Amino acid sequence: MEKVVITIARQYGSGGKTIGKMLAEDLGIKAYSREILKLASEDSGINEALFNQADERLKSTSLFGIMKREYKGELIPPESDDFTSNKNLFNYQAKIIKALADEESCVIIGRCADYVLKDRPNVVSVFVHASPEYCVKQAVERGAHRGKDVEKFIQKTDKYRADYYKYYTGRTWNDARNYDLCLNSEKLGFEKCVEAIKAYINVRFS
């Protein structure tokens, strides 16, 4: 297999983003997370701030519970009133994810990348999780949200990620059947999670 793309979904505090970046560095490839918003902005001509605002807007509404907008791959043209809608902003992010997968081996963190690339044979999808106690401990050690109720923040963030995933994919975010690998970072540690993903790649594509 010439190119391999690894997608990583993760619970907040599980270290999934760190694991993704460690894996990319180890393999000598790039890792993409929020960089996808910048690339989608450049491709669409839509201000990057609108992509960030869409995330914040969805976090603060009950829209997720009303209807789904499962991704079908279509783009809304610039002349449409819906050109800068949440749906089309997601569509452009998905376009970038597909383009990256076409061009290079890489690690893509979040953004429902596992679903967007689900039909591609060279994609390895990973879900990183850990116990609530471990996630809180990791968040506190990193100094995240000092002075706030970290446990409630983690619960809220994970609920948003689950709702976002359901809204755009129709699937359940933490369902193991959606992923090739589900790794407990608390039990393995970050380095062994990296080794486990590499071992899976070697076995699957050898």
XYZ file of N, CA and C in Angstrom:
618
model
N 0.855 -1.191 0.000
C 0.000 0.000 0.000
C 0.890 1.239 0.000
N 0.775 2.053 -1.030
C 1.650 3.216 -1.149
C 1.337 4.265 -0.100
N 0.047 4.540 0.109
C -0.347 5.555 1.075
C -1.243 4.939 2.145
N -1.026 5.337 3.390
C -1.887 4.917 4.489
C -2.333 6.161 5.241
N -3.620 6.252 5.485
C -4.185 7.373 6.239
C -4.743 6.833 7.544
N -4.347 7.437 8.649
C -4.834 7.026 9.966
C -5.741 8.124 10.505
N -6.979 7.775 10.802
C -7.901 8.728 11.408
C -8.009 8.425 12.893
N -8.077 9.473 13.690
C -8.137 9.288 15.143
C -9.293 10.093 15.726
N -10.231 9.372 16.331
C -11.274 9.978 17.153
C -10.873 9.726 18.597
N -11.257 10.644 19.485
C -10.749 10.466 20.853
C -11.617 11.184 21.871
N -11.673 10.579 23.064
C -12.297 11.236 24.200
C -11.374 12.357 24.684
N -11.978 13.427 25.185
C -11.169 14.516 25.703
C -10.391 14.040 26.929
N -9.084 14.299 26.911
C -8.227 13.915 28.027
C -7.586 12.551 27.857
N -7.976 11.821 26.805
C -7.408 10.482 26.595
C -6.030 10.542 25.942
N -5.673 11.712 25.419
C -4.377 11.854 24.768
C -4.380 11.467 23.303
N -5.552 11.319 22.713
C -5.639 10.900 21.320
C -4.933 11.828 20.351
N -5.069 13.125 20.586
C -4.404 14.090 19.711
C -2.888 13.966 19.831
N -2.395 13.828 21.056
C -0.957 13.652 21.283
C -0.469 12.373 20.629
N -1.234 11.305 20.785
C -0.870 10.023 20.172
C -0.811 10.165 18.654
N -1.777 10.867 18.090
C -1.787 11.083 16.645
C -0.561 11.828 16.159
N -0.168 12.849 16.892
C 1.014 13.623 16.506
C 2.297 12.808 16.700
N 2.347 12.023 17.777
C 3.504 11.150 17.996
C 3.622 10.124 16.871
N 2.500 9.559 16.468
C 2.477 8.568 15.388
C 2.961 9.193 14.084
N 2.457 10.389 13.777
C 2.853 11.066 12.544
C 4.356 11.334 12.525
N 4.872 11.804 13.659
C 6.316 12.084 13.740
C 7.113 10.800 13.570
N 6.659 9.725 14.186
C 7.357 8.442 14.104
C 7.376 7.916 12.665
N 6.265 8.123 11.942
C 6.158 7.622 10.573
C 6.712 8.602 9.540
N 7.044 9.813 9.993
C 7.563 10.815 9.070
C 6.512 11.375 8.137
N 5.271 11.486 8.653
C 4.174 12.038 7.860
C 3.541 13.191 8.634
N 2.589 13.883 8.019
C 1.961 15.040 8.657
C 0.727 14.614 9.447
N 0.431 15.399 10.477
C -0.801 15.235 11.239
C -1.657 16.477 11.027
N -2.933 16.273 10.791
C -3.857 17.379 10.563
C -4.978 17.329 11.585
N -5.297 18.492 12.155
C -6.419 18.625 13.069
C -7.186 19.884 12.666
N -6.989 20.954 13.415
C -7.675 22.200 13.069
C -7.085 22.860 11.824
N -5.934 22.369 11.361
C -5.364 22.874 10.112
C -6.336 22.672 8.947
N -7.218 21.690 9.094
C -8.198 21.410 8.046
C -9.131 22.600 7.837
N -9.423 23.328 8.907
C -10.282 24.511 8.778
C -9.624 25.573 7.912
N -8.343 25.781 8.097
C -7.601 26.763 7.299
C -7.581 26.346 5.831
N -7.321 25.070 5.575
C -7.280 24.579 4.201
C -8.657 24.658 3.543
N -9.709 24.371 4.311
C -11.067 24.463 3.776
C -11.427 25.909 3.454
N -10.958 26.817 4.295
C -11.183 28.241 4.043
C -10.501 28.687 2.756
N -9.267 28.266 2.578
C -8.521 28.643 1.376
C -9.167 28.063 0.118
N -9.672 26.853 0.223
C -10.269 26.195 -0.936
C -11.613 26.811 -1.310
N -12.408 27.152 -0.317
C -13.774 27.637 -0.564
C -13.859 29.142 -0.752
N -12.872 29.861 -0.197
C -12.955 31.314 -0.192
C -13.794 31.845 0.957
N -14.278 30.946 1.815
C -15.063 31.343 2.985
C -14.106 31.681 4.124
N -14.338 32.790 4.795
C -13.468 33.228 5.881
C -13.305 32.118 6.920
N -12.060 31.879 7.332
C -11.778 30.825 8.304
C -12.542 31.027 9.603
N -12.789 32.290 9.964
C -13.515 32.576 11.199
C -14.905 31.944 11.188
N -15.515 31.833 10.005
C -16.849 31.237 9.920
C -16.814 29.754 10.256
N -15.724 29.084 9.899
C -15.586 27.666 10.249
C -15.486 27.510 11.769
N -14.705 28.375 12.405
C -14.586 28.331 13.864
C -15.898 28.706 14.536
N -16.576 29.708 13.980
C -17.847 30.145 14.557
C -18.908 29.052 14.450
N -18.855 28.285 13.364
C -19.833 27.203 13.192
C -19.699 26.178 14.305
N -18.460 25.840 14.657
C -18.232 24.907 15.766
C -18.831 25.443 17.057
N -18.568 26.701 17.340
C -19.058 27.300 18.580
C -20.583 27.401 18.573
N -21.144 27.696 17.395
C -22.594 27.833 17.270
C -23.276 26.498 17.539
N -22.720 25.436 16.998
C -23.308 24.119 17.198
C -23.191 23.669 18.650
N -22.113 24.077 19.302
C -21.927 23.709 20.711
C -23.014 24.320 21.591
N -23.515 25.479 21.199
C -24.425 26.226 22.065
C -25.892 26.081 21.677
N -26.220 25.173 20.740
C -27.605 25.001 20.318
C -28.057 23.569 20.557
N -29.363 23.366 20.421
C -29.927 22.017 20.522
C -30.208 21.458 19.137
N -29.568 22.025 18.131
C -29.806 21.625 16.752
C -29.547 20.148 16.531
N -28.548 19.607 17.223
C -28.197 18.210 17.044
C -29.384 17.291 17.336
N -30.187 17.673 18.330
C -31.289 16.818 18.732
C -32.498 16.912 17.824
N -32.503 17.865 16.901
C -33.666 18.097 16.055
C -33.601 17.294 14.763
N -32.460 17.313 14.103
C -32.347 16.645 12.812
C -30.904 16.261 12.539
N -30.723 15.411 11.553
C -29.376 15.006 11.141
C -29.074 15.590 9.776
N -27.784 15.765 9.501
C -27.337 16.241 8.195
C -26.237 15.295 7.702
N -26.607 14.048 7.496
C -25.597 13.057 7.130
C -24.857 13.486 5.865
N -23.536 13.383 5.925
C -22.679 13.811 4.827
C -22.856 12.907 3.616
N -23.138 13.514 2.461
C -23.325 12.764 1.223
C -22.283 13.110 0.160
N -21.445 14.105 0.437
C -20.364 14.427 -0.480
C -20.614 15.606 -1.389
N -21.820 16.172 -1.344
C -22.138 17.271 -2.255
C -21.653 18.607 -1.696
N -21.335 19.518 -2.597
C -20.986 20.888 -2.223
C -22.084 21.828 -2.700
N -22.385 22.833 -1.887
C -23.391 23.831 -2.241
C -22.700 24.975 -2.983
N -23.186 25.397 -4.148
C -22.504 26.424 -4.951
C -22.543 27.806 -4.292
N -21.575 28.662 -4.642
C -21.458 29.986 -4.022
C -22.693 30.864 -4.188
N -23.457 30.669 -5.257
C -24.626 31.525 -5.484
C -25.799 31.174 -4.576
N -25.692 30.032 -3.869
C -26.779 29.615 -2.985
C -26.736 30.376 -1.661
N -27.908 30.583 -1.084
C -27.994 31.224 0.236
C -27.394 30.338 1.323
N -27.281 29.041 1.033
C -26.745 28.086 2.010
C -25.248 27.848 1.857
N -24.584 28.684 1.057
C -23.168 28.463 0.783
C -22.338 28.441 2.060
N -22.665 29.297 3.028
C -21.907 29.352 4.286
C -22.661 28.658 5.430
N -23.578 27.774 5.090
C -24.308 27.030 6.124
C -23.378 26.048 6.824
N -23.804 25.600 8.006
C -23.011 24.605 8.746
C -22.757 23.375 7.893
N -23.772 22.954 7.164
C -23.649 21.766 6.320
C -22.556 21.943 5.279
N -22.545 23.092 4.603
C -21.557 23.291 3.548
C -20.154 23.504 4.109
N -20.063 24.108 5.283
C -18.754 24.246 5.926
C -18.178 22.862 6.236
N -19.038 21.959 6.681
C -18.587 20.587 6.904
C -18.208 19.920 5.580
N -19.012 20.162 4.535
C -18.737 19.564 3.233
C -17.355 19.954 2.713
N -16.972 21.212 2.927
C -15.646 21.657 2.473
C -14.534 21.035 3.304
N -14.779 20.852 4.603
C -13.790 20.152 5.416
C -13.615 18.711 4.915
N -14.734 18.075 4.577
C -14.676 16.711 4.057
C -13.940 16.668 2.723
N -14.149 17.681 1.892
C -13.436 17.745 0.611
C -11.931 17.784 0.843
N -11.505 18.578 1.826
C -10.078 18.669 2.148
C -9.556 17.343 2.672
N -10.318 16.689 3.529
C -9.915 15.394 4.076
C -9.706 14.390 2.948
N -10.616 14.368 1.988
C -10.482 13.457 0.846
C -9.261 13.802 -0.001
N -9.037 15.103 -0.192
C -7.889 15.531 -0.998
C -6.578 15.140 -0.328
N -6.501 15.312 0.981
C -5.297 14.916 1.711
C -5.058 13.415 1.587
N -6.142 12.640 1.690
C -6.025 11.187 1.577
C -5.588 10.765 0.174
N -5.965 11.558 -0.823
C -5.546 11.277 -2.200
C -4.058 11.542 -2.402
N -3.560 12.560 -1.688
C -2.229 13.076 -1.981
C -1.109 12.444 -1.167
N -1.399 12.028 0.070
C -0.300 11.660 0.952
C -0.742 10.723 2.067
N 0.224 10.026 2.633
C 0.003 9.351 3.903
C -0.051 10.420 4.991
N -0.987 10.295 5.914
C -1.108 11.311 6.962
C -1.960 10.777 8.104
N -1.963 11.545 9.188
C -2.838 11.292 10.331
C -3.857 12.429 10.385
N -5.133 12.081 10.466
C -6.187 13.097 10.548
C -6.931 12.894 11.865
N -6.939 13.941 12.668
C -7.496 13.869 14.017
C -8.869 14.548 14.039
N -9.890 13.788 14.424
C -11.231 14.333 14.526
C -11.885 14.592 13.184
N -12.875 15.511 13.164
C -13.559 15.976 11.950
C -14.329 14.867 11.230
N -14.710 13.796 11.937
C -15.450 12.676 11.340
C -14.706 12.062 10.163
N -13.379 12.146 10.197
C -12.580 11.680 9.060
C -12.768 10.190 8.799
N -12.984 9.412 9.857
C -13.188 7.967 9.660
C -14.410 7.706 8.785
N -15.466 8.518 8.968
C -16.690 8.349 8.170
C -16.498 8.870 6.749
N -15.887 10.024 6.628
C -15.663 10.618 5.309
C -14.850 9.675 4.426
N -13.909 8.955 5.031
C -13.013 8.071 4.279
C -13.368 6.590 4.441
N -14.569 6.295 4.878
C -14.927 4.933 5.279
C -14.839 3.905 4.148
N -14.962 4.325 2.910
C -14.954 3.380 1.799
C -13.570 3.178 1.187
N -12.559 3.776 1.781
C -11.211 3.676 1.221
C -10.440 2.525 1.870
N -9.809 1.692 1.063
C -9.132 0.514 1.610
C -7.832 0.818 2.348
N -7.290 2.019 2.173
C -5.996 2.345 2.780
C -6.135 3.175 4.054
N -7.318 3.160 4.655
C -7.571 3.964 5.850
C -7.642 3.077 7.087
N -6.961 3.507 8.143
C -7.017 2.843 9.444
C -7.692 3.806 10.421
N -8.822 3.402 10.956
C -9.574 4.271 11.872
C -9.357 3.822 13.310
N -9.075 4.791 14.173
C -8.721 4.510 15.572
C -9.581 5.353 16.497
N -10.035 4.746 17.588
C -10.727 5.479 18.653
C -9.922 5.314 19.934
N -9.528 6.432 20.541
C -8.727 6.412 21.770
C -9.627 6.807 22.945
N -9.610 5.992 23.971
C -10.465 6.251 25.129
C -9.705 5.945 26.416
N -10.303 6.327 27.523
C -9.726 6.042 28.845
C -10.816 6.270 29.879
N -10.533 5.915 31.119
C -11.531 6.103 32.174
C -11.732 7.583 32.446
N -12.894 7.968 32.977
C -13.132 9.373 33.320
C -12.073 9.918 34.283
N -11.661 9.100 35.238
C -10.673 9.543 36.220
C -9.338 9.868 35.540
N -8.947 9.029 34.606
C -7.681 9.242 33.890
C -7.764 10.504 33.029
N -8.884 10.690 32.337
C -9.044 11.863 31.472
C -9.007 13.156 32.280
N -9.628 13.134 33.466
C -9.584 14.313 34.339
C -8.152 14.575 34.790
N -7.464 13.522 35.183
C -6.084 13.649 35.654
C -5.198 14.232 34.560
N -5.351 13.740 33.333
C -4.550 14.237 32.222
C -4.851 15.709 31.929
N -6.122 16.069 31.983
C -6.513 17.453 31.711
C -5.940 18.397 32.768
N -5.989 17.967 34.023
C -5.454 18.794 35.116
C -3.943 18.934 34.988
N -3.257 17.834 34.668
C -1.795 17.869 34.543
C -1.355 18.785 33.403
N -2.160 18.870 32.358
C -1.833 19.743 31.233
C -2.220 21.189 31.513
N -2.879 21.411 32.657
C -3.284 22.766 33.009
C -4.500 23.237 32.259
N -5.253 22.304 31.693
C -6.438 22.677 30.920
C -7.566 23.110 31.849
N -8.100 24.279 31.584
C -9.291 24.768 32.280
C -9.092 24.801 33.789
N -7.970 25.324 34.166
C -7.665 25.458 35.585
C -8.712 26.335 36.278
N -9.160 25.885 37.444
C -10.134 26.653 38.205
C -11.569 26.351 37.828
N -11.773 25.535 36.780
C -13.123 25.168 36.383
C -13.386 23.722 36.792
N -14.627 23.313 36.648
C -14.974 21.928 36.923
C -14.548 21.094 35.716
N -13.370 20.513 35.810
C -12.794 19.799 34.661
C -13.658 18.611 34.261
N -14.182 17.902 35.248
C -14.990 16.720 34.939
C -16.214 17.089 34.105
N -16.896 18.169 34.492
C -18.078 18.602 33.745
C -17.689 19.096 32.351
N -16.543 19.768 32.265
C -16.079 20.240 30.953
C -15.810 19.064 30.018
N -15.180 18.019 30.539
C -14.888 16.832 29.726
C -16.184 16.177 29.273
N -17.145 16.047 30.173
C -18.428 15.442 29.818
C -19.125 16.250 28.728
N -19.078 17.574 28.857
C -19.712 18.444 27.871
C -19.006 18.342 26.520
N -17.671 18.301 26.545
C -16.906 18.209 25.299
C -17.159 16.891 24.596
N -17.164 15.796 25.342
C -17.415 14.493 24.736
C -18.842 14.385 24.214
N -19.787 15.005 24.906
C -21.167 14.993 24.415
C -21.260 15.759 23.100
N -20.556 16.891 23.017
C -20.545 17.655 21.771
C -19.943 16.822 20.639
N -18.842 16.154 20.911
C -18.208 15.337 19.872
C -19.139 14.219 19.422
N -19.837 13.606 20.362
C -20.780 12.534 20.022
C -21.945 13.075 19.202
N -22.469 14.228 19.611
C -23.594 14.840 18.886
C -23.175 15.276 17.489
N -21.998 15.876 17.381
C -21.463 16.337 16.089
C -21.316 15.141 15.146
N -20.775 14.058 15.663
C -20.559 12.848 14.865
C -21.896 12.269 14.406
N -22.857 12.204 15.315
C -24.178 11.672 14.987
C -24.871 12.548 13.946
N -24.736 13.838 14.097
C -25.398 14.814 13.222
C -24.936 14.659 11.781
N -23.627 14.476 11.591
C -23.082 14.434 10.238
C -22.898 13.025 9.675
N -22.950 11.994 10.506
C -22.710 10.637 10.014
C -23.892 9.695 10.226
N -24.763 10.006 11.181
C -25.852 9.109 11.531
C -25.406 7.957 12.405
N -24.143 7.965 12.805
C -23.575 6.875 13.597
C -23.320 7.302 15.041
N -23.072 6.302 15.886
C -22.739 6.559 17.285
C -21.231 6.675 17.427
N -20.782 7.785 17.981
C -19.365 8.155 18.029
C -18.494 7.103 18.696
N -18.943 6.571 19.837
C -18.089 5.652 20.599
C -18.456 4.185 20.375
N -19.093 3.888 19.251
C -19.407 2.510 18.885
C -18.164 1.874 18.269
N -17.659 0.829 18.902
C -16.419 0.187 18.450
C -16.514 -0.316 17.013
N -17.732 -0.595 16.533
C -17.905 -1.130 15.187
C -17.553 -0.104 14.101
N -17.425 1.156 14.483
C -17.077 2.194 13.516
C -15.568 2.277 13.259
N -14.786 1.569 14.051
C -13.337 1.746 14.011
C -12.599 0.422 13.834
N -11.401 0.518 13.285
C -10.547 -0.657 13.170
C -9.908 -1.013 14.507
N -9.533 0.025 15.251
C -8.870 -0.167 16.542
C -9.496 0.743 17.593
N -9.745 0.198 18.776
C -10.129 1.002 19.939
C -9.063 0.773 21.004
N -8.389 1.843 21.404
C -7.242 1.720 22.305
C -7.492 2.451 23.615
N -7.195 1.781 24.707
C -7.299 2.375 26.037
C -5.938 2.976 26.395
N -5.821 4.288 26.299
C -4.534 4.948 26.526
C -4.102 4.882 27.980
N -5.051 4.713 28.874
C -4.715 4.600 30.295
C -3.927 3.314 30.553
N -4.340 2.236 29.902
C -3.693 0.948 30.124
C -2.424 0.786 29.296
N -2.414 1.348 28.088
C -1.268 1.173 27.209
C -0.210 2.263 27.367
N -0.647 3.488 27.659
C 0.271 4.622 27.598
C 0.389 5.095 26.153
N 0.847 6.314 25.974
C 0.867 6.910 24.643
C 1.800 6.163 23.689
N 2.998 5.856 24.146
C 3.982 5.225 23.261
C 3.512 3.858 22.788
N 2.899 3.084 23.674
C 2.434 1.757 23.268
C 1.204 1.843 22.372
N 0.408 2.904 22.527
C -0.694 3.127 21.585
C -0.133 3.348 20.183
N 0.921 4.147 20.099
C 1.585 4.365 18.806
C 2.084 3.043 18.243
N 2.726 2.248 19.087
C 3.253 0.960 18.640
C 2.130 0.023 18.195
N 1.004 0.058 18.889
C -0.131 -0.801 18.530
C -0.686 -0.429 17.156
N -0.788 0.870 16.892
C -1.289 1.308 15.576
C -0.320 0.903 14.477
N 0.968 1.097 14.722
C 1.978 0.708 13.728
C 1.943 -0.800 13.489
N 1.779 -1.588 14.553
C 1.725 -3.043 14.406
C 0.514 -3.456 13.575
N -0.607 -2.796 13.821
C -1.816 -3.104 13.051
C -1.603 -2.783 11.573
N -0.999 -1.636 11.295
C -0.713 -1.253 9.907
C 0.176 -2.300 9.241
N 1.198 -2.722 9.944
C 2.139 -3.701 9.379
C 1.461 -5.039 9.086
N 0.606 -5.475 10.006
C -0.085 -6.745 9.802
C -1.107 -6.632 8.671
N -1.854 -5.565 8.656
C -2.942 -5.426 7.674
C -2.421 -5.213 6.261
N -1.351 -4.441 6.125
C -0.908 -4.060 4.785
C 0.361 -4.783 4.334
N 0.827 -5.749 5.124
C 2.030 -6.467 4.726
C 1.738 -7.405 3.560
